[in-house]
Amino acid sequence: MRTTIRDVAREAGVSIATVSRVMRGSASVTEPTRERVLAVAQELEFVPSQLGRQLAERRHAANGIVFPDLSGPYYAEVVLGYEAVAAELGRSVLILSTHGRQDADAKVLEMAERCDGLVILGRTVGDTTVERLAKRGVGLVLVARPAIATADSVNVENRDSAVALAEHLVARGARDFVFVGDPDGSSEFAERLEGVEEGFRRAGSRRRSLALAARPTEEAGAAVADSVGGVDDLPDAFVCANDELALGLMARLGERGIDVPGDVLVTGWDDVMAARYAGLTTVRQPMRELGGTAARLLDELINGSRSEPRHEVLGTELVVRGSTLGKEHA
Amino acid sequence: MRTTIRDVAREAGVSIATVSRVMRGSASVTEPTRERVLAVAQELEFVPSQLGRQLAERRHAANGIVFPDLSGPYYAEVVLGYEAVAAELGRSVLILSTHGRQDADAKVLEMAERCDGLVILGRTVGDTTVERLAKRGVGLVLVARPAIATADSVNVENRDSAVALAEHLVARGARDFVFVGDPDGSSEFAERLEGVEEGFRRAGSRRRSLALAARPTEEAGAAVADSVGGVDDLPDAFVCANDELALGLMARLGERGIDVPGDVLVTGWDDVMAARYAGLTTVRQPMRELGGTAARLLDELINGSRSEPRHEVLGTELVVRGSTLGKEHA
DNA sequence: GGTGCGTGTGTAAGCGGTTTCAGAAACCGG
DNA sequence: CCGGTTTCTGAAACCGCTTACACACGCACC
């Protein structure tokens, strides 16, 4: 930072207060003075320091977003939706990926010092950290994480679509399934599992078993495929907690000569781009909208235009593709 | 921000200077004093204001990254790679997507006021803006954009892989091709086109025509497929400027009953996740690494550990899949 | 021709830290 | 026991901006 407000003031023969007023148009200044100041500012290439401004105003005009990992397409989409809206609202966006770091909580706390508010995706930080942030007065929006009383939240509807998915599978002849994904790792996953179980139950079926995948990745999905003994060892369907698991699983099954959907049905969750090309039946989530909604809620929170916390739930949609349809449709 | 350094100082019976020294461990303080201050800080839940700190230190400890649009998987990957490294280096990351906004330049200039340096991807802002930033002394790293003398840059090798791609196509029997993508919209695309042309030329072939796609999206790719008259109207190969064009094109060709690779070969660029599942031949770019390298260069720039600008070029790799291979391999 | 008010501008006190400088205290060898 | 260091600590000056407050001025009004 070179030229400051004082340089401009001196050069224009006015006080710094006047320069400030001109620069932000906050109070009336006579036209000639205004013009002179603007001319000098222009000439000196004066750009007001955001730092000085922020300190004086005690606000950052920025908000953050915390996500576990951008590796998958899911979070990238949410972040994009968030950025788009936040930028529109004139706020800078800080991002922080925790990718399983130990010091995630500290990092988030630190980031909170640079923002007026932040959005937290999933189980990136502990509850105590969230509580502390809330107490500190930072605007808080929780996404894909169980709602709490002191913060806003945005979630997607998981149960209903899970039931719908189960009904579809039953209609396609499935009587049992294996859930691929760790329900303890994510409240979302847990809801999905419950919903699918309920759907099967309603149809009078029994659940066969539960496959725990450590992380929701393609590799983990492939590993599950490897663990299958053979065609006789298959359930009627693999219900995967997200698309990446399903894609990894399906690809490896194919390599092993196991036919989808002939030998086993496979479903995912999220409807990422690759799911379309792989012909994967899945549940579409409005990822962009998830981020956008979070941005809007956060803005309301920060501007104090609302005191009661709000909890939004966005709808989802079953998308049926080849991985659960007979070949004639694939 | 509630409790300040002065509150702690008062409570601990020391001066603010001492508190500052304790908090940042910058100078020696006797053990008893140190402990007392820390105890009080803990009790009062004192968290030093980043704003105050930044203003005093005249640095932001943050850097930004500007990209056109996060819609595609490409930029998301680059941003992720960037974030991972930047976070490791202890810097906050600001993101800004220009998605064709008119005020992009202004937004970038504004963002520069919040960062010690920034990374600019592609043709997001005009050259004059870049010049101005450089003159202002912000650290600057250009990615996927022609290098300039006053800033660092990171690019991928386009020509060689383009030639390799062309050779592969020729080996598969192609004698002409249509390039899908706007070479005027991106220097990268232009390089790719030139490389492919050269490869075909070396093999003694003539280029057939140039399809201009407005934006590098799946929709635009599909539109190109729609514009094809019929099987007789096809080139030997569609060389697409990126994977999304190729995927959109290939999908729509399939819908129209045109066989890939039987009737026409199709290639993309980037190797995004969906390309694997669609069996698309493409050129793999080290997207994560692109972002990571940019982060490291920027860090060096900011820490002043280097004065000469550096220009990195990362390698790429041809990935051959079903879209250019006979069915027997697909 | 005073009183009263509205307007434009300057002064100065913050915002919450860091850091220079100098003085006080503790330590050293002679 | 003393002068010279070394080590701690505090006062105060910033960093660059916003804004409350005061003041001067010009004008309409009675």
XYZ file of C-alpha atoms (C1' of nucleotides) in Angstrom:
720
model
C 0.000 0.000 0.000
C 1.541 3.230 -1.014
C -0.621 6.329 -1.160
C -2.909 6.792 1.773
C -5.835 8.953 2.566
C -3.481 11.530 4.063
C -1.514 11.889 0.889
C -4.674 12.648 -0.976
C -5.859 15.024 1.720
C -2.632 16.962 1.718
C -2.465 17.151 -2.039
C -6.055 18.262 -2.348
C -5.761 20.707 0.507
C -8.535 19.178 2.578
C -8.772 17.066 5.690
C -8.709 13.278 5.646
C -12.293 13.277 6.823
C -13.347 14.988 3.650
C -11.429 12.562 1.518
C -13.085 9.716 3.330
C -16.475 11.257 2.766
C -15.824 11.707 -0.899
C -14.488 8.216 -1.355
C -17.468 6.565 0.193
C -20.078 9.174 -0.616
C -21.221 9.056 2.972
C -21.928 12.725 3.582
C -22.413 15.830 1.523
C -19.386 17.588 0.154
C -19.510 20.616 -2.133
C -19.171 19.776 -5.754
C -15.873 21.605 -6.394
C -14.211 19.984 -3.382
C -15.531 16.624 -4.397
C -14.127 16.949 -7.852
C -10.775 18.132 -6.663
C -10.456 15.214 -4.286
C -11.493 12.749 -6.921
C -9.013 14.219 -9.356
C -6.176 13.937 -6.878
C -7.208 10.428 -5.899
C -7.230 9.431 -9.520
C -3.889 11.017 -10.175
C -2.274 9.387 -7.158
C -3.983 6.105 -7.921
C -5.378 6.056 -4.451
C -7.201 2.900 -3.483
C -8.586 2.925 0.062
C -7.083 0.200 2.189
C -9.617 -2.451 2.958
C -7.738 -3.194 6.118
C -8.057 0.283 7.516
C -11.634 0.391 6.476
C -12.499 -2.947 7.973
C -10.839 -2.148 11.240
C -12.669 1.118 11.546
C -15.977 -0.366 10.563
C -15.371 -3.512 12.547
C -16.575 -5.791 9.844
C -14.912 -7.872 7.208
C -17.363 -7.840 4.352
C -16.308 -11.408 3.857
C -17.584 -14.794 4.762
C -16.093 -18.195 4.769
C -17.055 -21.680 3.851
C -15.616 -24.812 5.375
C -15.758 -28.167 3.667
C -14.078 -31.477 4.269
C -12.397 -31.937 0.966
C -12.944 -30.679 -2.507
C -11.882 -33.895 -4.105
C -15.353 -35.000 -4.978
C -17.576 -33.070 -7.318
C -20.189 -32.685 -4.629
C -18.527 -30.075 -2.467
C -17.110 -28.251 -5.432
C -20.634 -27.685 -6.667
C -21.861 -26.467 -3.312
C -18.961 -24.078 -3.018
C -19.621 -22.752 -6.483
C -23.239 -22.114 -5.741
C -22.168 -20.365 -2.608
C -19.592 -18.184 -4.271
C -21.971 -17.098 -6.966
C -24.522 -15.769 -4.519
C -22.052 -14.357 -2.039
C -20.231 -12.399 -4.714
C -23.528 -11.050 -5.900
C -24.201 -9.835 -2.385
C -20.885 -8.029 -2.463
C -18.982 -10.227 -0.084
C -15.615 -11.827 -0.443
C -15.449 -15.549 -0.005
C -12.849 -17.403 1.990
C -12.540 -21.131 1.624
C -11.092 -23.706 3.933
C -10.796 -27.373 3.331
C -10.195 -29.454 6.397
C -9.274 -32.681 4.581
C -9.004 -34.634 7.729
C -6.469 -32.316 9.289
C -5.980 -32.579 12.987
C -5.904 -28.840 13.485
C -9.136 -28.322 11.593
C -10.871 -26.747 14.558
C -8.083 -24.280 15.107
C -8.041 -23.382 11.446
C -11.742 -22.744 11.451
C -11.520 -20.624 14.562
C -8.791 -18.630 12.894
C -10.770 -18.203 9.742
C -13.693 -16.978 11.759
C -11.516 -14.027 12.712
C -11.467 -12.945 9.122
C -15.138 -13.257 8.402
C -18.428 -11.858 9.503
C -19.886 -15.301 9.242
C -19.306 -18.731 7.868
C -20.889 -21.773 6.403
C -19.898 -25.171 7.669
C -20.397 -28.202 5.501
C -20.792 -31.609 7.033
C -18.844 -32.967 9.913
C -15.750 -30.891 9.388
C -15.423 -29.571 12.912
C -16.542 -30.683 16.312
C -19.681 -29.533 18.034
C -17.779 -27.620 20.667
C -16.162 -25.534 17.988
C -19.521 -24.770 16.481
C -20.839 -23.784 19.876
C -17.912 -21.553 20.517
C -18.312 -19.833 17.190
C -21.978 -19.291 17.809
C -21.231 -17.809 21.207
C -18.649 -15.530 19.717
C -21.315 -14.036 17.548
C -20.145 -15.134 14.136
C -22.970 -15.741 11.710
C -23.282 -19.465 11.250
C -24.998 -21.626 8.685
C -24.724 -25.379 8.897
C -25.063 -27.374 5.713
C -25.467 -31.132 5.482
C -25.102 -31.316 9.216
C -27.717 -31.752 11.916
C -29.307 -28.441 12.808
C -28.706 -26.813 16.165
C -30.725 -24.165 17.921
C -28.227 -21.347 17.690
C -27.466 -21.434 13.992
C -29.212 -21.582 10.639
C -29.066 -24.726 8.622
C -29.675 -25.999 5.125
C -30.177 -29.634 4.446
C -31.617 -31.860 1.796
C -34.500 -34.158 2.191
C -32.991 -37.625 2.523
C -35.660 -39.882 3.950
C -38.361 -39.528 1.343
C -36.088 -39.984 -1.612
C -34.478 -42.933 0.126
C -37.863 -44.555 0.470
C -38.601 -43.790 -3.161
C -35.305 -45.322 -4.149
C -36.082 -48.460 -2.168
C -39.502 -48.725 -3.754
C -37.933 -48.465 -7.164
C -35.492 -51.236 -6.336
C -38.226 -53.458 -4.993
C -40.205 -52.822 -8.150
C -37.196 -53.962 -10.115
C -37.214 -57.201 -8.234
C -34.810 -56.527 -5.391
C -35.621 -58.095 -2.045
C -32.447 -57.307 -0.150
C -29.578 -54.863 -0.431
C -26.177 -53.931 0.892
C -25.587 -50.354 1.913
C -22.164 -49.134 0.938
C -20.943 -46.277 3.074
C -20.384 -45.491 6.698
C -23.569 -44.273 8.385
C -21.585 -43.235 11.434
C -19.411 -40.967 9.364
C -22.182 -38.682 8.275
C -25.651 -37.916 9.502
C -26.690 -37.714 5.884
C -25.568 -41.217 5.194
C -27.343 -42.447 8.279
C -30.602 -40.879 7.141
C -30.223 -42.404 3.737
C -29.665 -45.843 5.158
C -32.657 -45.538 7.443
C -34.850 -44.409 4.608
C -33.834 -47.260 2.359
C -34.308 -49.757 5.157
C -37.739 -48.420 5.788
C -38.628 -48.652 2.121
C -37.596 -52.268 1.963
C -39.333 -53.025 5.210
C -42.565 -51.613 3.916
C -42.252 -54.012 1.014
C -41.818 -56.821 3.479
C -38.155 -57.414 2.780
C -35.296 -58.049 5.109
C -32.023 -56.182 4.963
C -29.135 -58.440 4.268
C -26.067 -56.743 5.602
C -24.190 -53.502 5.912
C -20.934 -52.861 4.138
C -18.854 -50.213 5.820
C -16.711 -48.179 3.540
C -14.089 -46.080 5.275
C -14.295 -43.089 2.994
C -16.836 -42.183 0.349
C -14.461 -42.534 -2.580
C -14.172 -44.438 -5.809
C -11.349 -46.494 -4.375
C -13.416 -47.573 -1.428
C -16.208 -48.557 -3.795
C -13.793 -50.623 -5.830
C -12.578 -52.293 -2.665
C -16.124 -53.343 -1.862
C -16.419 -54.870 -5.305
C -13.225 -56.781 -4.665
C -14.587 -58.166 -1.437
C -17.424 -59.849 -3.241
C -16.857 -63.596 -3.572
C -18.614 -64.149 -6.873
C -21.957 -63.924 -8.582
C -23.524 -66.158 -5.938
C -22.289 -63.885 -3.199
C -24.220 -60.843 -4.400
C -27.157 -59.069 -2.834
C -29.959 -57.973 -5.108
C -28.721 -54.401 -4.948
C -25.845 -52.253 -3.801
C -27.173 -48.996 -2.403
C -24.242 -46.628 -2.190
C -24.087 -43.598 0.044
C -22.794 -41.429 -2.767
C -22.036 -41.577 -6.455
C -18.320 -41.986 -6.164
C -18.668 -45.156 -4.180
C -21.185 -46.412 -6.681
C -19.046 -45.523 -9.670
C -15.963 -47.147 -8.238
C -17.976 -50.203 -7.281
C -19.690 -50.515 -10.616
C -16.507 -50.114 -12.616
C -14.724 -52.793 -10.666
C -17.685 -55.159 -10.875
C -17.576 -54.734 -14.618
C -13.892 -55.593 -14.678
C -14.635 -58.717 -12.732
C -17.258 -59.750 -15.246
C -20.199 -59.123 -12.983
C -23.032 -57.564 -14.899
C -24.909 -54.468 -13.754
C -27.878 -54.490 -13.727
C -28.079 -58.127 -14.805
C -26.412 -59.686 -11.779
C -26.904 -56.871 -9.331
C -28.486 -53.434 -9.226
C -26.371 -50.437 -8.182
C -27.425 -46.984 -7.046
C -25.608 -43.875 -5.932
C -26.484 -40.528 -4.440
C -25.876 -36.913 -5.525
C -26.031 -37.171 -9.298
C -22.596 -35.897 -10.106
C -21.629 -35.367 -13.717
C -19.944 -38.726 -14.132
C -23.100 -40.507 -12.978
C -24.847 -39.415 -16.147
C -22.179 -40.925 -18.339
C -21.947 -44.085 -16.326
C -25.708 -44.607 -16.461
C -26.009 -44.674 -12.709
C -29.362 -44.542 -10.963
C -29.066 -42.005 -8.206
C -30.767 -39.311 -6.167
C -30.227 -35.837 -7.448
C -29.314 -33.190 -4.939
C -29.572 -29.500 -5.709
C -25.939 -28.870 -4.840
C -25.623 -25.415 -6.306
C -28.808 -24.364 -4.663
C -27.590 -25.744 -1.377
C -24.660 -23.377 -1.490
C -26.719 -20.476 -2.763
C -29.295 -20.861 -0.039
C -26.595 -20.981 2.587
C -25.133 -17.753 1.239
C -28.465 -16.010 1.415
C -29.217 -17.179 4.930
C -25.801 -16.077 6.056
C -26.312 -12.681 4.556
C -29.551 -12.214 6.431
C -27.860 -13.309 9.599
C -25.015 -10.867 9.208
C -27.191 -7.954 8.268
C -29.255 -8.662 11.302
C -32.412 -8.654 9.266
C -33.549 -11.690 11.183
C -33.121 -13.020 14.691
C -34.872 -16.363 14.640
C -32.741 -19.166 13.219
C -34.046 -20.754 10.086
C -33.745 -24.303 8.889
C -34.218 -24.975 5.228
C -34.718 -28.366 3.696
C -34.319 -28.700 -0.042
C -35.967 -31.358 -2.124
C -34.280 -34.188 -3.972
C -35.241 -36.277 -6.932
C -34.831 -39.896 -7.910
C -33.037 -40.281 -11.228
C -33.396 -43.710 -12.781
C -30.777 -44.861 -15.244
C -29.353 -48.033 -16.656
C -27.773 -49.364 -13.489
C -31.182 -50.426 -12.193
C -32.987 -50.988 -15.454
C -33.015 -53.994 -17.727
C -30.730 -53.784 -20.701
C -33.580 -52.898 -22.959
C -33.563 -49.443 -21.401
C -29.906 -48.953 -20.787
C -14.849 -8.954 18.776
C -15.274 -8.518 22.450
C -12.197 -8.778 24.630
C -9.174 -6.952 23.351
C -5.540 -6.946 24.123
C -6.103 -4.091 26.536
C -8.611 -6.035 28.556
C -6.104 -8.795 29.000
C -3.345 -6.340 29.832
C -5.410 -4.645 32.493
C -6.564 -7.885 34.035
C -3.066 -9.329 34.094
C -1.526 -6.115 35.357
C 0.869 -5.725 32.472
C 1.132 -3.508 29.415
C -0.408 -4.351 26.088
C 3.082 -4.709 24.677
C 3.726 -7.590 26.975
C 0.474 -9.267 26.089
C 1.316 -8.919 22.438
C 4.718 -10.455 23.028
C 3.244 -13.355 24.916
C 0.562 -13.991 22.349
C 2.935 -14.177 19.469
C 6.043 -15.342 21.280
C 8.027 -12.628 19.604
C 10.268 -11.591 22.472
C 11.281 -12.989 25.790
C 8.981 -12.576 28.740
C 9.619 -14.018 32.189
C 7.918 -17.294 32.808
C 5.619 -16.119 35.636
C 4.418 -13.138 33.606
C 3.931 -15.284 30.600
C 1.825 -17.746 32.498
C -0.261 -15.081 34.105
C -1.003 -13.479 30.777
C -1.840 -16.774 29.189
C -4.128 -17.645 32.068
C -5.981 -14.376 31.779
C -6.197 -14.682 28.017
C -7.629 -18.128 28.378
C -10.092 -17.053 30.996
C -11.255 -14.079 28.963
C -11.296 -16.165 25.807
C -9.092 -13.632 24.149
C -8.479 -14.175 20.448
C -6.255 -11.566 18.832
C -8.037 -9.683 16.098
C -6.667 -10.564 12.731
C -7.678 -7.162 11.512
C -5.634 -5.282 14.047
C -2.765 -7.584 13.463
C -2.905 -7.308 9.719
C -3.091 -3.551 9.797
C -0.113 -3.301 12.067
C 1.893 -5.804 10.113
C 0.685 -4.466 6.802
C 0.039 -7.834 5.370
C -2.993 -10.009 4.915
C -1.633 -13.513 5.250
C -4.103 -14.363 2.557
C -4.065 -14.844 -1.136
C -6.716 -15.037 -3.734
C -7.500 -17.069 -6.768
C -9.550 -15.875 -9.690
C -11.206 -18.252 -12.106
C -13.808 -17.847 -14.792
C -16.377 -20.243 -13.546
C -16.389 -23.239 -11.317
C -19.012 -25.027 -13.299
C -16.641 -27.439 -14.932
C -14.583 -29.927 -12.997
C -11.390 -28.452 -14.361
C -11.232 -25.261 -12.360
C -12.583 -26.910 -9.269
C -9.626 -29.242 -9.317
C -7.149 -26.453 -9.787
C -8.677 -24.489 -6.954
C -8.529 -27.509 -4.707
C -4.917 -28.116 -5.433
C -4.287 -24.487 -4.716
C -6.152 -24.448 -1.454
C -4.409 -27.526 -0.172
C -0.968 -26.045 -0.605
C -1.882 -22.527 0.450
C -3.464 -23.757 3.652
C -0.383 -25.761 4.377
C 1.668 -22.619 3.996
C -0.555 -20.953 6.552
C -2.399 -18.623 4.273
C -6.082 -18.013 3.935
C -7.579 -18.418 0.519
C -10.033 -16.063 -1.116
C -11.871 -17.156 -4.199
C -13.480 -15.130 -6.912
C -15.338 -16.428 -9.875
C -15.829 -13.964 -12.654
C -18.378 -15.991 -14.607
C -18.497 -13.512 -17.395
C -19.373 -10.592 -15.180
C -18.853 -7.180 -16.594
C -17.342 -5.829 -13.419
C -14.813 -8.637 -13.202
C -11.844 -6.286 -13.368
C -13.169 -4.117 -10.595
C -13.888 -7.148 -8.459
C -10.393 -8.451 -8.937
C -8.879 -5.101 -8.112
C -10.952 -5.041 -4.974
C -9.952 -8.521 -4.022
C -6.328 -7.579 -4.476
C -6.800 -5.187 -1.566
C -7.464 -8.123 0.680
C -4.572 -10.274 -0.377
C -0.827 -10.263 -0.470
C -0.971 -11.873 -3.832
C -3.221 -13.663 -6.223
C -3.454 -16.308 -8.852
C -5.297 -15.597 -12.042
C -6.640 -18.442 -14.100
C -7.188 -18.035 -17.787
C -8.638 -15.052 -19.477
C -10.676 -13.799 -16.570
C -9.453 -10.230 -16.574
C -7.954 -7.888 -19.095
C -4.267 -7.311 -19.571
C -4.434 -3.759 -18.289
C -5.795 -5.026 -15.014
C -2.977 -7.497 -14.747
C -0.463 -4.763 -15.453
C -1.972 -2.525 -12.876
C -1.877 -5.240 -10.266
C 1.720 -5.999 -11.041
C 2.610 -2.326 -10.727
C 0.819 -2.116 -7.444
C 3.135 -4.738 -6.100
C 0.691 -7.574 -5.514
C 2.241 -10.968 -5.982
C 0.916 -12.382 -9.214
C 0.865 -15.842 -10.691
C -0.803 -16.451 -14.032
C -2.171 -19.880 -14.751
C -3.345 -21.142 -18.105
C -2.706 -17.726 -19.512
C 0.170 -16.456 -21.617
C 3.123 -15.499 -19.455
C 4.163 -11.881 -19.045
C 7.470 -10.488 -17.897
C 6.314 -9.043 -14.602
C 4.599 -12.065 -13.139
C 5.121 -15.750 -12.558
C 3.205 -18.231 -14.578
C 2.256 -21.878 -14.608
C 1.085 -23.554 -17.744
C 0.738 -26.992 -19.135
C 2.511 -28.323 -22.134
C -0.079 -28.273 -24.909
C 1.774 -28.595 -28.175
C 3.555 -31.877 -27.663
C 0.559 -33.722 -26.350
C -1.523 -32.248 -29.135
C 0.894 -33.666 -31.671
C 0.837 -37.004 -29.881
C -2.923 -36.957 -29.953
C -2.915 -36.261 -33.682
C -0.471 -39.066 -34.294
C -2.683 -41.424 -32.378
C -5.680 -40.394 -34.453
C -3.788 -40.806 -37.677
C -2.662 -44.239 -36.522
C -6.304 -45.092 -35.978
C -7.006 -44.200 -39.557
C -8.071 -40.567 -39.292
C -7.071 -38.300 -42.156
C -9.022 -35.175 -41.271
C -10.642 -33.721 -38.182
C -12.884 -30.997 -36.883
C -11.728 -29.008 -33.909
C -14.534 -28.238 -31.494
C -13.877 -25.189 -29.401
C -13.071 -21.547 -29.833
C -9.335 -20.990 -30.264
C -9.834 -17.262 -29.905
C -11.413 -17.711 -26.525
C -8.381 -19.198 -24.862
C -4.707 -19.282 -25.623
C -4.714 -22.857 -24.427
C -7.278 -23.876 -26.967
C -5.336 -22.120 -29.688
C -2.179 -24.019 -28.798
C -4.059 -27.269 -28.802
C -5.492 -26.608 -32.205
C -2.126 -25.666 -33.619
C -0.530 -28.777 -32.195
C -3.164 -31.059 -33.611
C -2.945 -29.365 -36.981
C 0.765 -29.826 -36.992
C 0.440 -33.472 -36.098
C -1.928 -34.088 -38.961
C 0.206 -32.059 -41.313
C 3.234 -34.137 -40.486
C 1.213 -37.167 -41.439
C 0.420 -35.479 -44.709
C -3.233 -34.831 -43.996
C -5.348 -31.795 -44.603
C -7.516 -30.220 -41.960
C -11.131 -30.224 -42.903
C -12.779 -27.436 -41.018
C -13.091 -25.633 -37.735
C -16.179 -25.815 -35.607
C -16.536 -22.870 -33.309
C -18.233 -23.575 -30.054
C -19.232 -20.541 -28.101
C -18.534 -21.923 -24.671
C -16.679 -25.032 -23.627
C -19.699 -26.807 -22.202
C -21.595 -30.042 -22.644
C -24.492 -28.160 -24.193
C -22.266 -26.594 -26.802
C -20.860 -30.011 -27.597
C -24.342 -31.395 -28.027
C -25.183 -28.497 -30.310
C -22.266 -29.406 -32.541
C -23.546 -32.964 -32.721
C -26.925 -31.616 -33.738
C -25.396 -29.608 -36.533
C -24.054 -32.742 -38.195
C -26.087 -33.721 -41.233
C -25.682 -37.464 -41.030
C -23.139 -40.234 -41.138
C -21.908 -39.026 -44.519
C -21.331 -35.553 -43.154
C -18.770 -36.626 -40.565
C -15.052 -35.938 -40.360
C -12.822 -38.799 -39.334
C -12.449 -37.299 -35.885
C -13.827 -34.644 -33.578
C -11.006 -33.140 -31.575
C -12.604 -31.225 -28.724
C -10.919 -28.458 -26.801
C -12.000 -29.939 -23.487
C -13.762 -32.961 -22.068
C -17.088 -31.342 -21.501
C -17.472 -30.485 -25.152
C -16.444 -34.002 -26.059
C -18.808 -35.611 -23.576
C -21.748 -33.531 -24.684
C -20.920 -34.202 -28.304
C -20.443 -37.899 -27.857
C -23.628 -38.345 -25.885
C -25.719 -36.570 -28.475
C -24.092 -38.472 -31.334
C -25.061 -41.659 -29.554
C -28.644 -40.494 -29.257
C -28.672 -39.819 -32.957
C -27.475 -43.315 -33.691
C -24.023 -42.286 -34.787
C -21.452 -44.705 -33.474
C -18.285 -43.664 -31.678
C -15.660 -44.804 -32.541
C -17.221 -46.725 -35.430
C -18.439 -43.772 -37.441
C -16.228 -41.090 -35.982
C -13.480 -40.779 -33.397
C -13.891 -38.315 -30.523
C -11.299 -36.887 -28.168
C -11.367 -34.424 -25.317
C -8.873 -32.653 -23.115
C -8.316 -32.503 -19.331
C -9.324 -35.996 -18.246
C -12.059 -35.067 -15.867
C -13.727 -37.772 -13.820
C -16.627 -38.293 -16.188
C -14.213 -38.936 -19.077
C -13.143 -42.158 -17.451
C -16.672 -43.448 -17.244
C -17.551 -42.326 -20.714
C -14.483 -44.031 -22.166
C -13.214 -40.816 -23.671
C -9.739 -40.546 -25.120
C -8.232 -37.355 -23.787
C -5.113 -35.560 -22.619
C -4.601 -35.657 -18.910
C -3.674 -32.428 -17.235
C -2.230 -32.327 -13.757
C -4.922 -29.998 -12.508
C -4.283 -30.344 -8.819
C -0.613 -29.863 -9.364
C -1.293 -26.805 -11.451
C -2.978 -25.193 -8.490
C -0.395 -26.439 -6.039
C 2.489 -25.108 -8.073
C 0.815 -21.748 -8.371
C 0.408 -21.617 -4.615
C 4.050 -22.343 -4.056
C 5.246 -19.794 -6.570
C 3.006 -17.182 -5.041
C 4.362 -17.925 -1.630
C 7.918 -17.421 -2.787
C 6.894 -14.198 -4.434
C 5.264 -12.868 -1.310
C 8.026 -13.874 1.004
C 10.416 -12.140 -1.292
C 12.611 -15.197 -1.436
C 12.945 -14.647 -5.143
C 13.024 -11.671 -7.470
C 13.258 -13.180 -10.917
C 9.898 -14.274 -12.304
C 9.535 -17.947 -12.964
C 7.555 -19.724 -15.603
C 6.674 -23.326 -15.010
C 5.351 -25.682 -17.613
C 3.825 -28.935 -16.430
C 3.670 -32.062 -18.484
C 0.561 -33.733 -19.846
C -0.232 -37.258 -20.882
C -2.272 -38.838 -23.628
C -4.916 -41.182 -22.260
C -6.356 -43.512 -24.842
C -9.795 -44.961 -24.243
C -12.696 -46.429 -26.143
C -13.698 -43.323 -28.036
C -10.771 -43.770 -30.399
C -10.338 -47.495 -30.211
C -12.140 -50.261 -32.036
C -14.926 -51.928 -30.109
C -12.732 -54.858 -29.335
C -10.939 -52.654 -26.830
C -13.733 -50.493 -25.626
C -29.505 43.386 13.068
C -29.808 39.652 16.051
C -31.496 34.660 16.481
C -31.734 30.159 14.652
C -30.792 26.684 11.668
C -28.686 23.880 7.976
C -24.581 22.841 5.608
C -19.720 21.875 4.717
C -15.384 20.991 6.839
C -11.775 20.023 10.249
C -10.127 17.952 14.690
C -9.412 14.145 17.070
C -10.699 9.901 19.068
C -11.168 5.611 18.144
C -10.751 0.406 15.744
C -6.981 -3.588 17.892
C -2.986 -4.765 17.246
C 2.860 -4.389 16.627
C 7.114 -2.427 17.526
C 10.667 1.136 18.615
C 12.848 3.143 22.216
C 14.265 3.881 26.617
C 14.322 2.977 31.385
C 14.406 -0.448 35.252
C 15.873 -4.596 37.029
C 18.801 -8.411 37.292
C 23.221 -10.294 36.464
C 28.260 -10.356 35.615
C 33.218 -10.264 36.579
C 36.798 -7.672 38.868
C 30.563 -3.306 46.126
C 30.555 -1.161 41.599
C 30.311 -0.181 36.596
C 28.851 -2.535 32.446
C 25.797 -5.774 30.223
C 21.904 -8.237 29.359
C 17.047 -9.061 30.011
C 12.268 -7.481 30.838
C 8.841 -4.306 30.598
C 6.070 -0.093 29.621
C 4.979 4.264 27.120
C 3.846 5.794 22.988
C 3.888 6.060 18.114
C 2.182 4.105 14.433
C -0.811 1.061 10.638
C -5.062 3.589 7.399
C -9.448 4.428 7.787
C -14.381 6.087 9.860
C -17.094 9.093 12.393
C -18.781 11.880 16.521
C -18.426 16.357 17.627
C -17.563 21.075 17.182
C -17.235 25.011 14.674
C -17.696 28.468 11.079
C -20.315 30.195 7.677
C -24.297 31.722 5.042
C -28.984 32.365 4.879
C -33.833 33.198 5.981
C -36.624 35.031 9.368
C -38.816 38.191 12.505
